[in-house]
mmCIF file of C-alpha atoms in Angstrom:
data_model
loop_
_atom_site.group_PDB
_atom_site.id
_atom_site.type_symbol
_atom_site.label_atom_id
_atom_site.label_comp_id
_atom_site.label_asym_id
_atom_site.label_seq_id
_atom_site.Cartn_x
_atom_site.Cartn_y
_atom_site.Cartn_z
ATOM 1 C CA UNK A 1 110.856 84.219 110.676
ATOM 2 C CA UNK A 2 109.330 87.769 111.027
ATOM 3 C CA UNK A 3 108.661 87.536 114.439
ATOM 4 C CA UNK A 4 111.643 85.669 115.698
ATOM 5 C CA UNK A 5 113.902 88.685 114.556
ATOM 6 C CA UNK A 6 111.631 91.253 115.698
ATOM 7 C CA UNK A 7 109.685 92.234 113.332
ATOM 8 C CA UNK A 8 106.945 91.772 111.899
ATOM 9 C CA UNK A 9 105.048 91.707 108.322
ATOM 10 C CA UNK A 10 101.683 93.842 109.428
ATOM 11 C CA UNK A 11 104.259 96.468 110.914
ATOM 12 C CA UNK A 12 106.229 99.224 109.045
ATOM 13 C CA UNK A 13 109.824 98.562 109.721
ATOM 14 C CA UNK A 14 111.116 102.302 110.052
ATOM 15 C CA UNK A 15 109.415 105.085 111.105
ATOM 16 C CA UNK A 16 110.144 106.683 107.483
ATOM 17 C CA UNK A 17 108.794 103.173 106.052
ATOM 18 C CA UNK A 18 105.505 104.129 108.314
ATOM 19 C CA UNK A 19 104.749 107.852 106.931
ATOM 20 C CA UNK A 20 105.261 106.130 103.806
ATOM 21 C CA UNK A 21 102.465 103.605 104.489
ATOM 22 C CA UNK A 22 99.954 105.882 105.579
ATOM 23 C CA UNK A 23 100.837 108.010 102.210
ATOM 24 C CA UNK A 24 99.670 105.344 100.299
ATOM 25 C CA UNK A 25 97.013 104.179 102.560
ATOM 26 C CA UNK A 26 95.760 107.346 101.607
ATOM 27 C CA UNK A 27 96.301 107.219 97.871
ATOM 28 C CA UNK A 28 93.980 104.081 97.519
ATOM 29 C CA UNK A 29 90.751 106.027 98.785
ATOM 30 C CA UNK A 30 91.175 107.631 95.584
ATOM 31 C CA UNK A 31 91.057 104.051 93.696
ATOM 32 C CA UNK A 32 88.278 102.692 95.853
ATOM 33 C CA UNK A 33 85.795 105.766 95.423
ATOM 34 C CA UNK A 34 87.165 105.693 92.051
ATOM 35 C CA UNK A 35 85.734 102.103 91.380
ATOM 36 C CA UNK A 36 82.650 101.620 92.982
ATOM 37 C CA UNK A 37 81.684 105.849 91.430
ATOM 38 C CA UNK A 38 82.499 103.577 88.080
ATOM 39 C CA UNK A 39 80.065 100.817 89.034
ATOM 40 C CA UNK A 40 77.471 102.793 90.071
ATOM 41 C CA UNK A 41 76.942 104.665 86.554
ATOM 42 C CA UNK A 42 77.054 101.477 85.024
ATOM 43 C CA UNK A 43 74.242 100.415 87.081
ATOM 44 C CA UNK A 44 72.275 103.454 86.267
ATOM 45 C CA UNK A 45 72.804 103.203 82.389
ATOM 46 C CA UNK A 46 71.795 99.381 82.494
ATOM 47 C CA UNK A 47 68.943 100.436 84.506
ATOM 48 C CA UNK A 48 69.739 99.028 87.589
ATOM 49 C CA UNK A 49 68.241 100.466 90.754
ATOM 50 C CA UNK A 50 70.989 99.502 93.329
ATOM 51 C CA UNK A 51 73.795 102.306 94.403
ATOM 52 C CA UNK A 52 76.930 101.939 96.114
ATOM 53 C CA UNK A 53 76.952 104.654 98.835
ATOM 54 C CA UNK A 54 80.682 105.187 99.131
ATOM 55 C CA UNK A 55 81.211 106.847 95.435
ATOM 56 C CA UNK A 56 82.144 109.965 94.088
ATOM 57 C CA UNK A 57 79.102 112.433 93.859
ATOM 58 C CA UNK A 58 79.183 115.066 90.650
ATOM 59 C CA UNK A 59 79.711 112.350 88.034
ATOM 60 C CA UNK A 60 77.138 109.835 89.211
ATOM 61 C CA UNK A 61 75.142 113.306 89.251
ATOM 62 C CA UNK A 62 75.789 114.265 85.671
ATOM 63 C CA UNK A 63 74.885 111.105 84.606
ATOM 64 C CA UNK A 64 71.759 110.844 86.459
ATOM 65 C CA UNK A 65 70.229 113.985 85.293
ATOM 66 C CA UNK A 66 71.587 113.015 81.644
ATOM 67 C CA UNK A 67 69.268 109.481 81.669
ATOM 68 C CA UNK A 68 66.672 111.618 83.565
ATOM 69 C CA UNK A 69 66.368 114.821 81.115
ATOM 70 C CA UNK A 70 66.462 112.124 78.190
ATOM 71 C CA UNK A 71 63.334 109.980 79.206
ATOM 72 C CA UNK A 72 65.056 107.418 80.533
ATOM 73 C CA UNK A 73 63.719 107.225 84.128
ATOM 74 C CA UNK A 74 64.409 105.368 87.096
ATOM 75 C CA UNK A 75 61.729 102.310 87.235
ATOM 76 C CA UNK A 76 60.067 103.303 90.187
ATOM 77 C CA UNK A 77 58.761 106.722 88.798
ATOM 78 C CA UNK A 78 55.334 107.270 88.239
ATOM 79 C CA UNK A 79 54.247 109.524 85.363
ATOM 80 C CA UNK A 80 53.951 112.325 87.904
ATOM 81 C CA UNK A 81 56.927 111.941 88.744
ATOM 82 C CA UNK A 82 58.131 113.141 85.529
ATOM 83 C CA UNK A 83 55.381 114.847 83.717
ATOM 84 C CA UNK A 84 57.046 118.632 84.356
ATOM 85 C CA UNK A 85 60.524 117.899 83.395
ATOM 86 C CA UNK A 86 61.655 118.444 79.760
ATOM 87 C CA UNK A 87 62.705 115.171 76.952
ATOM 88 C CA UNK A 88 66.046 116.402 75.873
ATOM 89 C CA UNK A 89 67.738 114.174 72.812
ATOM 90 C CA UNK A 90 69.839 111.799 73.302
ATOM 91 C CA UNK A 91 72.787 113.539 73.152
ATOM 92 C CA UNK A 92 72.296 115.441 76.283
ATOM 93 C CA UNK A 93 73.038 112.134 78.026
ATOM 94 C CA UNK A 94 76.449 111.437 75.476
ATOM 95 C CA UNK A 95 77.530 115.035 77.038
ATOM 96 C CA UNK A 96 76.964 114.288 80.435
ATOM 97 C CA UNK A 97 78.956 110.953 80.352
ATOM 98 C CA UNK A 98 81.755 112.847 78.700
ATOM 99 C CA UNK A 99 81.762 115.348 81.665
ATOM 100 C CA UNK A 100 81.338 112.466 83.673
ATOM 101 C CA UNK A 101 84.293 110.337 82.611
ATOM 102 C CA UNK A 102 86.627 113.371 82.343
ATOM 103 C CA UNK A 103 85.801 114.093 85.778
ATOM 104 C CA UNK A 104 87.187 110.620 86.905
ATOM 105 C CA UNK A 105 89.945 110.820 84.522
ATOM 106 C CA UNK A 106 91.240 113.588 87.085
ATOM 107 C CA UNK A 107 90.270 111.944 90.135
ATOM 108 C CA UNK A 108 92.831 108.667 87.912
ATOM 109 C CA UNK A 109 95.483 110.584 87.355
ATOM 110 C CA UNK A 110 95.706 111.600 90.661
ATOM 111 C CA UNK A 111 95.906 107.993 91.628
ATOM 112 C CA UNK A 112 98.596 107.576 89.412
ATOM 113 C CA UNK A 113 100.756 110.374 89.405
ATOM 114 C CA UNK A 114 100.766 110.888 93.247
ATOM 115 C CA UNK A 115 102.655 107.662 93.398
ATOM 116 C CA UNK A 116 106.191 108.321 94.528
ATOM 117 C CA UNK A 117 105.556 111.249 96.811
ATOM 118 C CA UNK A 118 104.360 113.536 94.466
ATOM 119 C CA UNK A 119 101.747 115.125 96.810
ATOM 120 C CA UNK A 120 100.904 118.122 94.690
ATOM 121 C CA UNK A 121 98.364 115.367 93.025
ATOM 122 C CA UNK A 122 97.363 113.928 97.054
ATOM 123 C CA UNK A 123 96.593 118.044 97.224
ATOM 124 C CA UNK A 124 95.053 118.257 94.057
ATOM 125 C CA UNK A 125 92.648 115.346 95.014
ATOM 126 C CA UNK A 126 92.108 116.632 98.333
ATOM 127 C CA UNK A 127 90.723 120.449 96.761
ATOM 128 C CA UNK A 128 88.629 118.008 93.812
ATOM 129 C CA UNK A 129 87.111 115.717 96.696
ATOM 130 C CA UNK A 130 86.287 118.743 98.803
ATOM 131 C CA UNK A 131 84.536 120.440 96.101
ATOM 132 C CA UNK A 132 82.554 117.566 95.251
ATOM 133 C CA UNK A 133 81.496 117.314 98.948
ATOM 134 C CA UNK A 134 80.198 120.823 98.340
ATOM 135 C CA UNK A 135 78.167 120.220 95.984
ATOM 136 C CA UNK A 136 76.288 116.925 97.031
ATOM 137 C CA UNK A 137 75.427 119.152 100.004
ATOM 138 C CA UNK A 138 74.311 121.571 97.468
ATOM 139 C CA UNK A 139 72.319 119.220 95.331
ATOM 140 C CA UNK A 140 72.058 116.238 96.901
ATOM 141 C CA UNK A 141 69.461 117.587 99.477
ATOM 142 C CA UNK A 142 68.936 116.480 102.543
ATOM 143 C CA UNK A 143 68.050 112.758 103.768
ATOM 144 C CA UNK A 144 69.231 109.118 105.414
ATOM 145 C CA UNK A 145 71.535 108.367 102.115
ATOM 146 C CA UNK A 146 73.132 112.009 102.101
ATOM 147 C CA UNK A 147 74.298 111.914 105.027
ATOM 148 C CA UNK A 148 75.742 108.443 105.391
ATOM 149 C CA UNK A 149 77.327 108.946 101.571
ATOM 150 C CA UNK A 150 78.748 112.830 103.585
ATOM 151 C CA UNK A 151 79.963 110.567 106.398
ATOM 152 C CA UNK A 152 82.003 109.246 103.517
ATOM 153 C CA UNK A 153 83.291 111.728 102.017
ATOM 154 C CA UNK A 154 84.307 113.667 105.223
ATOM 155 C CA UNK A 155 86.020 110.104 106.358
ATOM 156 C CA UNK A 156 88.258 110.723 102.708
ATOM 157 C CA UNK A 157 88.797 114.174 102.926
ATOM 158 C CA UNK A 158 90.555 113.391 106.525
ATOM 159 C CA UNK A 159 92.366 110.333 104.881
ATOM 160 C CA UNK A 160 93.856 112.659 102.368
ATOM 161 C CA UNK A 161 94.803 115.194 104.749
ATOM 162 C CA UNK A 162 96.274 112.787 106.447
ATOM 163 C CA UNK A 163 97.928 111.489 103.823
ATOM 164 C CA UNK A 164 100.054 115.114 103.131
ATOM 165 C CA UNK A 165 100.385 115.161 106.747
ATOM 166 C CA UNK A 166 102.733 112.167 106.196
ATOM 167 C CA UNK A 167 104.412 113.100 103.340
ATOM 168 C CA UNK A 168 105.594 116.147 105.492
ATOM 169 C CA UNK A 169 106.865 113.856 107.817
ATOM 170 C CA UNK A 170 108.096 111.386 105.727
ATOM 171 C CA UNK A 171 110.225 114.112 103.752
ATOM 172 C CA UNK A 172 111.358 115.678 107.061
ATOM 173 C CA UNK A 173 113.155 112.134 108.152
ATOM 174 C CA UNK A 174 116.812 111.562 106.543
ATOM 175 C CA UNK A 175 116.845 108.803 103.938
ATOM 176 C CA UNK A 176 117.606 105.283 104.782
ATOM 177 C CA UNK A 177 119.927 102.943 102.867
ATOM 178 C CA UNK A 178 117.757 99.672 101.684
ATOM 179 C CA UNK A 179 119.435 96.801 103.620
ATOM 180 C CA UNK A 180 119.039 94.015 105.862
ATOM 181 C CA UNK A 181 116.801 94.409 108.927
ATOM 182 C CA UNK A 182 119.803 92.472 110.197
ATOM 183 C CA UNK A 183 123.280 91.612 108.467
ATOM 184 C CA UNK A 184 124.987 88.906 108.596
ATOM 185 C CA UNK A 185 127.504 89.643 111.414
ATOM 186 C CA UNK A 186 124.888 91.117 113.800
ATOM 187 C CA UNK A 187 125.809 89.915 117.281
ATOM 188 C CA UNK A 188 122.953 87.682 119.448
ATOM 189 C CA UNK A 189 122.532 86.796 122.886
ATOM 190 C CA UNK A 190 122.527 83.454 124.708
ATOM 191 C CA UNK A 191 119.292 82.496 122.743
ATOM 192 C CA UNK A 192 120.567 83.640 119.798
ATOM 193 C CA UNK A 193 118.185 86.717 119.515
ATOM 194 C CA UNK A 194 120.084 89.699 117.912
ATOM 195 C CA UNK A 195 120.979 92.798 119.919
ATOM 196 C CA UNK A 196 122.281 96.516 119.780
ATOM 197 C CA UNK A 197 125.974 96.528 118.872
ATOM 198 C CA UNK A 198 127.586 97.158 122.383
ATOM 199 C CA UNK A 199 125.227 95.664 124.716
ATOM 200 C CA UNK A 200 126.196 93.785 127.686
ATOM 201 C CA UNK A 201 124.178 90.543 126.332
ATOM 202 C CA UNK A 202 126.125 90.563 122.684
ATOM 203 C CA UNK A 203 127.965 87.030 122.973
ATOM 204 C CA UNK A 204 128.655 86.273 119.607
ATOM 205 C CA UNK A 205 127.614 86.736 115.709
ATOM 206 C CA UNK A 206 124.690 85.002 114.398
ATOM 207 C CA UNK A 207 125.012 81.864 113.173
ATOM 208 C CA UNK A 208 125.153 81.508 110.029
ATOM 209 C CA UNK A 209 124.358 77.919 109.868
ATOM 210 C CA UNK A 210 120.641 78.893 111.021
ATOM 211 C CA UNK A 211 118.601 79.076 107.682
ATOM 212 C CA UNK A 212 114.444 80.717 107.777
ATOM 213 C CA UNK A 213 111.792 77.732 107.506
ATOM 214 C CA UNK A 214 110.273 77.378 104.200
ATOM 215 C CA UNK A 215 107.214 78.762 103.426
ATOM 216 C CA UNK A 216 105.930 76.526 100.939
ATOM 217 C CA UNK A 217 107.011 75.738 97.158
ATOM 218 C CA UNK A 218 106.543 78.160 94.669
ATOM 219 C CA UNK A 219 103.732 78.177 92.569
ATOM 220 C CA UNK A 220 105.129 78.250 89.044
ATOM 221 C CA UNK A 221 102.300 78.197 87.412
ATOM 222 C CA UNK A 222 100.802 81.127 88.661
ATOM 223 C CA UNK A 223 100.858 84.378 86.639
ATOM 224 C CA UNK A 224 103.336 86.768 88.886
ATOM 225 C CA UNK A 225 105.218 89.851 87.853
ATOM 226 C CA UNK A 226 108.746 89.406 88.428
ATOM 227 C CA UNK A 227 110.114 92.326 90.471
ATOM 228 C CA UNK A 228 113.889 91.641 90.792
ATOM 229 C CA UNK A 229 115.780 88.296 90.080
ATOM 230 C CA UNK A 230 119.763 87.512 90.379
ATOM 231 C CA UNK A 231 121.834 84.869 91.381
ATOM 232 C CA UNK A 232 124.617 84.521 94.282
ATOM 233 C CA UNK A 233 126.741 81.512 95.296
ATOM 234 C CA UNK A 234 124.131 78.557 93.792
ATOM 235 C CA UNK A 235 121.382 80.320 95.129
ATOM 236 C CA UNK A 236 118.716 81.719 92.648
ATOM 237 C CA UNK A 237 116.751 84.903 94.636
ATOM 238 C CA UNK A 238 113.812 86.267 92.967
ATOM 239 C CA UNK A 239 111.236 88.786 94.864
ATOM 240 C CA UNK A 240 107.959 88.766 92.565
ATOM 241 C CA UNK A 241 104.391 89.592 93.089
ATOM 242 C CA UNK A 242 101.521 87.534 92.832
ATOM 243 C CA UNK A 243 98.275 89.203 93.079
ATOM 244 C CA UNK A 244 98.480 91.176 96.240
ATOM 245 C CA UNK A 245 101.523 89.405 97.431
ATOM 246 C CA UNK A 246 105.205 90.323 97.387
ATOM 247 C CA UNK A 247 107.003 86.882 98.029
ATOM 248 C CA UNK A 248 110.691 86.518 98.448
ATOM 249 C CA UNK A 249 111.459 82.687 96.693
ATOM 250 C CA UNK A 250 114.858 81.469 96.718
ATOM 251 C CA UNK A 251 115.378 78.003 94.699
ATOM 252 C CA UNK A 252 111.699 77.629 94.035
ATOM 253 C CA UNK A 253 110.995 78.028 97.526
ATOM 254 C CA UNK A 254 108.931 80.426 99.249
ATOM 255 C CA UNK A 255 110.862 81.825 102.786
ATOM 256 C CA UNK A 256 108.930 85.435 103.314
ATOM 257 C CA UNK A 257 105.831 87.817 101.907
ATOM 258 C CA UNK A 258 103.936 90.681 102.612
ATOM 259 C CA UNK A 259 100.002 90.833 101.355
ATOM 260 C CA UNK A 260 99.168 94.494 100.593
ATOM 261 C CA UNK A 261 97.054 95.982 98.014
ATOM 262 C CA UNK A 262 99.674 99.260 97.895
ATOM 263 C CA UNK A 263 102.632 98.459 97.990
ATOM 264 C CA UNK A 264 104.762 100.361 100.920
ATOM 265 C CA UNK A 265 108.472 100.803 101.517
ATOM 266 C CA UNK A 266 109.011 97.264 103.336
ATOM 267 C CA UNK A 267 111.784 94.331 102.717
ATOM 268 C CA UNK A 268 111.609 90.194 102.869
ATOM 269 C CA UNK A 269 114.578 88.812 105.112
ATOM 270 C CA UNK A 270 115.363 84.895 105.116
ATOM 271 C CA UNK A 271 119.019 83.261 106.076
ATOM 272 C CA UNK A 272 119.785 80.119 103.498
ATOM 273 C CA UNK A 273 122.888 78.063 103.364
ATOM 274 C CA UNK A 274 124.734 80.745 105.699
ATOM 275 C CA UNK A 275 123.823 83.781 103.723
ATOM 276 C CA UNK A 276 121.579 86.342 105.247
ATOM 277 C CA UNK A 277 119.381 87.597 102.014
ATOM 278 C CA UNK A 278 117.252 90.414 101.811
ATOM 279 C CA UNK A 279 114.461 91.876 98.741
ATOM 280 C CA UNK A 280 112.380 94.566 99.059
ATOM 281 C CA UNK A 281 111.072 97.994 97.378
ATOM 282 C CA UNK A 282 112.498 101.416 98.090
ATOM 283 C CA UNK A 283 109.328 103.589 97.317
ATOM 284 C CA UNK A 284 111.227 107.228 97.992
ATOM 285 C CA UNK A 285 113.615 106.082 94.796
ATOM 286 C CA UNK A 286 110.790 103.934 92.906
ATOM 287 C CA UNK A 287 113.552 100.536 92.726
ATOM 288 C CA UNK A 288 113.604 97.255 94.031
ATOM 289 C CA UNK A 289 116.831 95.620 95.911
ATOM 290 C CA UNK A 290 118.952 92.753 96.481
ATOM 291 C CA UNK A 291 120.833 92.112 99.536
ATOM 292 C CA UNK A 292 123.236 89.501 100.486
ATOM 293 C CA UNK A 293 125.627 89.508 103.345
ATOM 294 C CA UNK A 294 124.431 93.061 103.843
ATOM 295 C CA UNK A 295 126.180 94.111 100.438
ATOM 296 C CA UNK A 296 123.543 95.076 97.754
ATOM 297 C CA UNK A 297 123.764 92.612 94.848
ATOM 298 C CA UNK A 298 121.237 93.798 92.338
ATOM 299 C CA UNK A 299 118.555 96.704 91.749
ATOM 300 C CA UNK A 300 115.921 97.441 89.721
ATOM 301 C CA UNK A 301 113.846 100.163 88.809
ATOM 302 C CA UNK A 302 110.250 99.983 89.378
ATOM 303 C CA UNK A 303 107.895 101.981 86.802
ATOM 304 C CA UNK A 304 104.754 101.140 88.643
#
C-alpha cells in the first residue's frame, strides 16, 4: 500500500515530519544511556562484575566509590588492593546512591519533558552529558574501556547537537495541516498512479472502488493502547499501538503500521469501501487524527 502510492513506512513523509524524526531520534539516546547507566549500578550493588560500556559515567562513579569506601570491594581485589583506602559506614554508600539517582532523575526528566519540541531540556541534556564527559576524562583515567565508553559519549553529544540542529529547522518550516498523503479526488494516470494536479498525465480521479489489501486480522487479545477510535459510514477506524507498533485497523482488520520505538510525526493511509481513510499523530500539536475523504473526522489529544 505504502509503496504503491509513493511512500513509504521507513521514510518521513514531509521534510518537517523528517527534522521531527531526527529530534526524537535524538531524545532516545537519553533513554538508552539512561537504562543500561541503571543496569550497570544494579550490577555493581549485587556484586556483579560485568559493565555495560555505553552508560552514563558520574553516577555509576558515585556509586562505585560508595561500595568501594564501604568495604564492599569488587571480587577480583586482592587485600593490597585495598589495604590504604579508608572503611567508611554504611551510609556513605546510602549518600552516594542518592546523588546517584538524583543525577538520573535529571538526565529523566529531560527525556520526558523535551518531548514536544521543548529543546531547552535537548540543551539542558546536551550541557549535563558534556559535563559528565569531562569528568570521566578527569577520573576515569586513561585505558582500552575509557576510550571506547568516550567514543560513546562523543557519538551522544553529536546526536544531541544534532538533535537542536533539527528543532531549528523543524521550527523554521511553516506548519502542515494533518491530512491524507492523498485525498480522495487526487487525479492518476493511465496506471492509476496519482500525480501533481495539472500534469499532462492526470486522466482521471482515483478510483474509489480500489480498497488497500489487508494486513492481517487484528489481534484482540493483545494489550494495545488505543490512540484514536470513531466511526464513519459502517466503518469502525481505530489507530492504536501495540508495543512498538502504530497500526491503523478498520473493522478488525489490520490495512497499515509503522514500528518505531519514538514515535515521529507520520500518518497510516488505506482506501476501504470507496473511502480514502487516514490516522496518524501530529507531534508539533501533541494530538492524534482522523481523516476521511480528506475532511478530518475526529482528534485526540495525546498526553504522552
Amino acid at each position: 500500500m505504502a509503496q504503491k502510492f509513493g511512500f513509504s513506512r521507513s521514510q518521513p513523509q514531509s521534510p518537517k515530519q523528517a527534522y521531527d524524526l531526527k529530534y526524537n531520534s535524538s531524545r532516545t539516546n537519553i533513554l538508552l544511556a539512561l537504562i543500561l547507566t541503571v543496569v550497570n549500578i544494579g550490577m555493581l550493588i549485587a556484586g556483579g562484575d560485568s559493565y555495560f560500556l555505553f552508560s552514563i559515567f558520574v553516577p555509576y562513579y558515585a556509586v562505585m566509590m560508595g561500595t568501594i569506601l564501604t568495604g564492599h570491594y569488587p571480587p577480583d581485589w586482592t587485600p593490597e588492593d585495598y589495604e590504604d583506602l579508608p572503611v567508611l559506614d554504611n551510609s556513605f554508600l546510602v549518600v552516594m546512591i542518592v546523588i546517584a539517582v538524583a543525577i538520573m532523575a535529571l538526565y529523566l526528566l529531560s527525556w520526558i519533558f523535551s518531548s514536544k519540541h521543548r529543546v531547552g531540556w535537548l540543551i539542558f541534556a546536551l550541557a549535563f552529558f558534556s559535563a559528565d564527559t569531562l569528568l570521566m576524562l578527569l577520573l576515569g583515567g586513561f585505558d582500552l574501556t575509557v576510550l571506547v565508553d568516550l567514543a560513546f559519549h562523543i557519538w551522544v553529544v553529536v546526536s544531541l547537537a544534532m538533535g537542536i540542529h533539527a528543532h531549528s529547522k523543524w521550527k523554521s518550516l511553516p506548519d502542515e495541516a494533518p491530512f491524507s498523503m492523498y485525498a480522495y479526488d487526487q487525479t492518476v494516470d493511465a496506471e492509476g498512479m496519482p500525480v501533481t494536479e495539472g500534469d499532462p498525465a492526470a486522466t482521471q480521479p482515483m478510483d474509489p472502488s480500489f480498497d488497500t489489501p489487508v494486513l492481517r486480522y487484528a489481534d484482540e487479545t493483545v494489550k494495545c493502547r488505543i490512540l484514536l477510535e470513531t466511526e464513519v459510514d459502517g466503518l469502525k477506524i481505530t489507530y492504536r499501538r501495540v508495543k512498538r507498533v502504530n497500526e491503523l485497523v478498520i473493522n478488525g482488520r489490520v490495512y497499515d503500521e509503522l514500528e518505531a520505538m519514538v514515535e515521529p510525526s507520520h500518518e497510516l493511509n488505506a482506501v476501504v469501501n470507496g473511502h480514502a481513510i487516514a490516522v496518524g499523530f501530529d507531534s508539533s500539536r501533541s494530538r492524534s487524527y482522523a481523516v476521511v475523504d480528506g475532511q478530518q473526522v475526529a482528534t485526540k489529544l495525546r498526553w504522552y
